C-alpha cells in the first residue's frame, strides 16, 4: 500500500507577536513548526505501514519548508516532495489543494491520503475536502481514530459537544485526522543525521503541468443576501381585564399553550401527502399538483 | 568521515551552539575538519539568555569582516552608565562617547538578542561546513581507556564518535563534570540572572534615552536594586525593545530567601527605572545561571580528547562594572577550535597535545583578563560594596544638592557624618579602597 501524508508548516503560536498599534505580525520573530494535526497524520501513517508499504510526505511551501520534510524523513517517511512556485508568498486553501492533488496525480496516486483535519494557523479545514474534490475521492474529516480492514477504513469522528460518530469508507479516500489522534515518534540519531543531509525533491508548476493561470481562480463574487435574523421574542402581557389571580396564572404559564405534536400515520405516500397538506395550509410550500 | 555501524565519526564534536560552540565549530570547519555542532535547543539560541551587550565586535570582525552588517544586531553601544542606587535615590556615572572606537565600525559593542544572534552565528559555522544537529541533548561523554572518544546523545542509537570533544555547554557544565574536569560548583560561585525583554517603539526609545540612529546605551546598577542580595541589575536598549534584568548570587538569594522575580519587579518599580520602562509590553521572560567566581572556578580546561570553553569553563567576567561573557566565549571557542585543528594535524589527541589550548587562551587574553581581575568577584559581592557604598553615595548626593536654608557643609565633614549614619568605620573604607585598587588598578 502507498500512503501519502500532506504536511504543513505554520508559525509557532508562541512566537507570533502582533504590534498593538499597527496590528502587523512581526515576521522576524516567528518560528515555524509542523502543524500538530499533520504530525498526528504522519504518525498514523507510519503506524499503518507494513514492511512492503510506502509512506510519502508532501508539502506546499517555500524552501524553508524543507525542514518539516526532513523531520518526516527522520521519523521514517520513505519519500518526500515539496511543491512550490518560486516567487509566491502564500497560497489559498484551493491552490494548496490543487497543487497537492496534481502532484499526487503526476507522480503516483496513493491508496490513502492522510492529513491533519485543520491547521492551527487558519483552521479553515478546507484543504482535505478540496483535495478530495480534485481527486474525486471521498473525504472524512475530524477523525479521532480509525482502523484498516482490507481496503475499508472504519473510523471514529468527533462531533460537536463531545459526541462521536462511527462510519466506514472504502479506499482510496482522504482521511483528515485530529491533532490528538497520535503523538509523533522521536527520531533516532543516525536517522536524524541522515535526514539532515538528504536532498529534498522539489516540483514547480511546469513540472506539474500547470501554468500560473491555473492557480488564478475567479475571485469569489459577492451576492447580496440578508443574514438570517432572529425574530424578537414576544413578551407576554396578561389581559388587564382579568382578576389578579387569573393574571398571575397567565403570567406563570407565560401564555404559552403546551406544545402539541401530531403524528401522521398511514403508508409513506399517505403520510407525505398529509405533511405536504399541513405545510401548504400554512403557506410554507406551494400546493403542487 | 567514516560511517561505522550506527555511529558516525567526526574530527571534532562541539557540544552547545552558544557563542563558544559556534566559534569553535566555525574555525575547525574552516580548517577543513569534519565538525559536528550539537545543540539541545530546537534551534541555536532557543533558550540562551544574556543581557546582552556583545563587546567582542573587533574579535568577530577578524573572523567575519563587517559581521554587523549581516548579523541581527540591535544597537551599537556608545553610552554607558554606572548607577549606584539607594531605595529612593540614584547617583550615576554617565559615559558617552562619539570617539571612533565607539561610534565607527567595527564599534565597541552591540546590543543583541541571543535567540537571533546565536542562530545567525551557528549558521555561519554551518556555512563553513559544520554539521549542525539541533534538538539533541548530550547526556555523557564516551570514554575508552580514559580517553574521550565521543558523546552520548539522548536519542535512539545516540552514540557519536569524534577525536576531540569541545564542551561548550554553558554555565555549570554537565559535560565538564561528566569528564571529571570540573568539581561541583558552590552556590556563591554562581549567580542567577532573570531577565525581561520589554517591547517599546523605536521613537520612544530614542527620545527616552537620548539616542540618535542606531546608538544604544548600557546601564548597570548596583546597590538597593537587589535588596540585601548580592548582585546587580542592567538595562540595555535594543532596536524596539529594552532588555533588563537582575543578577543575584545564588547563595545569597537562598540565605535571604528572596525570589529573583520579586527583585526584578522591585527594580522596575525603582524611581530611577520606572520612567524608562513605562508603557512597554513584556515580550520575553527568561532565567539563566552565570559563572561569577572567575579565576577561582576555572576547571581543568583540557583532558584526553576533550577541551572546555566558554561559560562551561567559567570564562565570564562579572566585575560589577560590566558582565562580559560572550566575548570570552568566542575567544575561548576560537582557541579550542584552533587547538583541535592542531591536534588533528598531529593526530595526537592526548592531553599533552591538547595542552596547546592553554597557550592559545593566554594569547587571546582570556586567562590573562580573568587572572588580572581575580580579586574582583569577591570584592563585588562584598557586603559594603553591595549595600553600603551605593547608599553612602546616594545620601551624600542628597545632602549636597539639597537647599533647605541650613549652613552648607563642606565635603569632608559631610562625608564623615554620612559614613557614621550608615554605620561604616573609616578604616573599613581604607581597607576597601585597597581592595578596589587591588581588584581594578594593578
Ligand atoms: C542575565 C544574563 C545577562 C548577561 N549579560 C551579558 C552581557 O551583557 N554581555 C556578555 O558578554 N555576557 C553576558 N552574560 C554572560 C553570557 O551570557 C555568557 O557568558 C555566554 O552566553 C557564554 O556563552 P557559551 O557559549 O559559553 O554558553 P551558552 O551561551 O550558555 O551556550 C551553551 C549552549 O549549550 C547548549 N547545551 C547545554 N547543555 C547541552 C547538552 N547537554 N547538550 C547539548 N547542548 C547543550 C545550550 O542549549 C546552549 O545553546 C549574561 C548572562 C546572563 C545570564
PDB file of C-alpha atoms and ligand atoms in Angstrom, chain B residues 15-21 38-41 44-45 47-55 114 118 136-139 168-171 174-175 193-195 234 236 246-247 288-291 309-312 315-316 323-327 329, ligand 1:
ATOM      1  CA  UNK B  15      28.601  20.389  22.320  1.00  0.00           C
ATOM      2  CA  UNK B  16      26.426  23.501  22.656  1.00  0.00           C
ATOM      3  CA  UNK B  17      25.736  26.032  19.923  1.00  0.00           C
ATOM      4  CA  UNK B  18      26.152  29.151  22.037  1.00  0.00           C
ATOM      5  CA  UNK B  19      28.801  31.733  21.090  1.00  0.00           C
ATOM      6  CA  UNK B  20      31.627  29.493  22.326  1.00  0.00           C
ATOM      7  CA  UNK B  21      30.448  26.415  20.445  1.00  0.00           C
ATOM      8  CA  UNK B  38      25.283  19.574  18.734  1.00  0.00           C
ATOM      9  CA  UNK B  39      22.631  21.698  20.361  1.00  0.00           C
ATOM     10  CA  UNK B  40      19.828  20.662  22.674  1.00  0.00           C
ATOM     11  CA  UNK B  41      17.511  23.536  21.697  1.00  0.00           C
ATOM     12  CA  UNK B  44      20.677  27.528  18.424  1.00  0.00           C
ATOM     13  CA  UNK B  45      19.849  30.210  20.938  1.00  0.00           C
ATOM     14  CA  UNK B  47      16.840  29.103  25.330  1.00  0.00           C
ATOM     15  CA  UNK B  48      20.008  31.129  25.609  1.00  0.00           C
ATOM     16  CA  UNK B  49      19.998  34.134  27.866  1.00  0.00           C
ATOM     17  CA  UNK B  50      22.268  37.156  28.111  1.00  0.00           C
ATOM     18  CA  UNK B  51      21.697  40.840  28.745  1.00  0.00           C
ATOM     19  CA  UNK B  52      23.090  41.317  26.250  1.00  0.00           C
ATOM     20  CA  UNK B  53      25.777  43.625  25.119  1.00  0.00           C
ATOM     21  CA  UNK B  54      28.283  41.843  22.956  1.00  0.00           C
ATOM     22  CA  UNK B  55      31.628  43.566  23.437  1.00  0.00           C
ATOM     23  CA  UNK B 114      20.579  35.946  21.813  1.00  0.00           C
ATOM     24  CA  UNK B 118      23.066  32.618  18.173  1.00  0.00           C
ATOM     25  CA  UNK B 136      19.849  16.782  20.514  1.00  0.00           C
ATOM     26  CA  UNK B 137      20.817  16.676  24.191  1.00  0.00           C
ATOM     27  CA  UNK B 138      24.241  15.317  25.038  1.00  0.00           C
ATOM     28  CA  UNK B 139      23.998  13.156  28.159  1.00  0.00           C
ATOM     29  CA  UNK B 168      30.687  24.495  25.246  1.00  0.00           C
ATOM     30  CA  UNK B 169      27.543  23.615  27.128  1.00  0.00           C
ATOM     31  CA  UNK B 170      27.357  26.748  29.240  1.00  0.00           C
ATOM     32  CA  UNK B 171      27.384  27.599  32.934  1.00  0.00           C
ATOM     33  CA  UNK B 174      27.309  18.947  32.784  1.00  0.00           C
ATOM     34  CA  UNK B 175      29.888  17.654  30.349  1.00  0.00           C
ATOM     35  CA  UNK B 193      20.090  36.148  36.165  1.00  0.00           C
ATOM     36  CA  UNK B 194      16.458  36.827  35.428  1.00  0.00           C
ATOM     37  CA  UNK B 195      15.674  38.976  32.501  1.00  0.00           C
ATOM     38  CA  UNK B 234      21.181  46.018  33.980  1.00  0.00           C
ATOM     39  CA  UNK B 236      20.125  47.750  27.670  1.00  0.00           C
ATOM     40  CA  UNK B 246      18.831  41.436  37.741  1.00  0.00           C
ATOM     41  CA  UNK B 247      21.622  39.117  38.765  1.00  0.00           C
ATOM     42  CA  UNK B 288      19.902  31.603  33.435  1.00  0.00           C
ATOM     43  CA  UNK B 289      22.953  30.875  35.551  1.00  0.00           C
ATOM     44  CA  UNK B 290      26.161  32.884  35.288  1.00  0.00           C
ATOM     45  CA  UNK B 291      29.551  31.654  36.497  1.00  0.00           C
ATOM     46  CA  UNK B 309      35.368  26.543  26.589  1.00  0.00           C
ATOM     47  CA  UNK B 310      33.032  29.465  27.293  1.00  0.00           C
ATOM     48  CA  UNK B 311      30.817  29.577  30.359  1.00  0.00           C
ATOM     49  CA  UNK B 312      31.401  25.859  30.792  1.00  0.00           C
ATOM     50  CA  UNK B 315      35.095  32.324  31.356  1.00  0.00           C
ATOM     51  CA  UNK B 316      32.838  35.134  32.382  1.00  0.00           C
ATOM     52  CA  UNK B 323      29.371  41.460  32.637  1.00  0.00           C
ATOM     53  CA  UNK B 324      31.402  40.126  29.798  1.00  0.00           C
ATOM     54  CA  UNK B 325      30.897  36.551  28.820  1.00  0.00           C
ATOM     55  CA  UNK B 326      30.052  36.400  25.148  1.00  0.00           C
ATOM     56  CA  UNK B 327      33.370  37.875  24.042  1.00  0.00           C
ATOM     57  CA  UNK B 329      33.097  32.608  24.997  1.00  0.00           C
TER      58      UNK B 329
HETATM   59  C1  LIG C   1      21.116  37.574  32.612  1.00  0.00           C
HETATM   60  C2  LIG C   1      22.463  37.496  31.938  1.00  0.00           C
HETATM   61  C3  LIG C   1      22.998  38.624  31.361  1.00  0.00           C
HETATM   62  C4  LIG C   1      24.230  38.561  30.710  1.00  0.00           C
HETATM   63  N1  LIG C   1      24.697  39.677  30.096  1.00  0.00           N
HETATM   64  C5  LIG C   1      25.812  39.607  29.356  1.00  0.00           C
HETATM   65  C6  LIG C   1      26.236  40.731  28.602  1.00  0.00           C
HETATM   66  O1  LIG C   1      25.583  41.758  28.574  1.00  0.00           O
HETATM   67  N2  LIG C   1      27.382  40.631  27.872  1.00  0.00           N
HETATM   68  C7  LIG C   1      28.116  39.478  27.853  1.00  0.00           C
HETATM   69  O2  LIG C   1      29.131  39.443  27.158  1.00  0.00           O
HETATM   70  N3  LIG C   1      27.732  38.397  28.557  1.00  0.00           N
HETATM   71  C8  LIG C   1      26.599  38.433  29.309  1.00  0.00           C
HETATM   72  N4  LIG C   1      26.200  37.320  30.022  1.00  0.00           N
HETATM   73  C9  LIG C   1      27.048  36.131  30.016  1.00  0.00           C
HETATM   74  C10 LIG C   1      26.894  35.347  28.715  1.00  0.00           C
HETATM   75  O3  LIG C   1      25.533  35.046  28.511  1.00  0.00           O
HETATM   76  C11 LIG C   1      27.656  34.045  28.731  1.00  0.00           C
HETATM   77  O4  LIG C   1      28.939  34.249  29.175  1.00  0.00           O
HETATM   78  C12 LIG C   1      27.710  33.412  27.343  1.00  0.00           C
HETATM   79  O5  LIG C   1      26.415  33.106  26.894  1.00  0.00           O
HETATM   80  C13 LIG C   1      28.556  32.157  27.342  1.00  0.00           C
HETATM   81  O6  LIG C   1      28.464  31.511  26.081  1.00  0.00           O
HETATM   82  P1  LIG C   1      28.646  29.940  25.962  1.00  0.00           P
HETATM   83  O7  LIG C   1      28.608  29.629  24.516  1.00  0.00           O
HETATM   84  O8  LIG C   1      29.803  29.509  26.735  1.00  0.00           O
HETATM   85  O9  LIG C   1      27.391  29.319  26.719  1.00  0.00           O
HETATM   86  P2  LIG C   1      25.840  29.456  26.425  1.00  0.00           P
HETATM   87  O10 LIG C   1      25.538  30.692  25.729  1.00  0.00           O
HETATM   88  O11 LIG C   1      25.167  29.171  27.717  1.00  0.00           O
HETATM   89  O12 LIG C   1      25.561  28.267  25.405  1.00  0.00           O
HETATM   90  C14 LIG C   1      25.565  26.925  25.796  1.00  0.00           C
HETATM   91  C15 LIG C   1      24.828  26.138  24.751  1.00  0.00           C
HETATM   92  O13 LIG C   1      24.943  24.762  25.004  1.00  0.00           O
HETATM   93  C16 LIG C   1      23.709  24.140  24.904  1.00  0.00           C
HETATM   94  N5  LIG C   1      23.757  22.976  25.778  1.00  0.00           N
HETATM   95  C17 LIG C   1      23.890  22.954  27.118  1.00  0.00           C
HETATM   96  N6  LIG C   1      23.918  21.707  27.567  1.00  0.00           N
HETATM   97  C18 LIG C   1      23.813  20.907  26.495  1.00  0.00           C
HETATM   98  C19 LIG C   1      23.776  19.499  26.319  1.00  0.00           C
HETATM   99  N7  LIG C   1      23.883  18.660  27.343  1.00  0.00           N
HETATM  100  N8  LIG C   1      23.636  19.007  25.064  1.00  0.00           N
HETATM  101  C20 LIG C   1      23.531  19.837  24.002  1.00  0.00           C
HETATM  102  N9  LIG C   1      23.570  21.171  24.115  1.00  0.00           N
HETATM  103  C21 LIG C   1      23.703  21.708  25.348  1.00  0.00           C
HETATM  104  C22 LIG C   1      22.723  25.186  25.333  1.00  0.00           C
HETATM  105  O14 LIG C   1      21.436  24.943  24.843  1.00  0.00           O
HETATM  106  C23 LIG C   1      23.349  26.436  24.737  1.00  0.00           C
HETATM  107  O15 LIG C   1      22.935  26.662  23.425  1.00  0.00           O
HETATM  108  C24 LIG C   1      24.964  37.364  30.672  1.00  0.00           C
HETATM  109  C25 LIG C   1      24.415  36.226  31.258  1.00  0.00           C
HETATM  110  C26 LIG C   1      23.175  36.269  31.858  1.00  0.00           C
HETATM  111  C27 LIG C   1      22.595  35.022  32.433  1.00  0.00           C
END
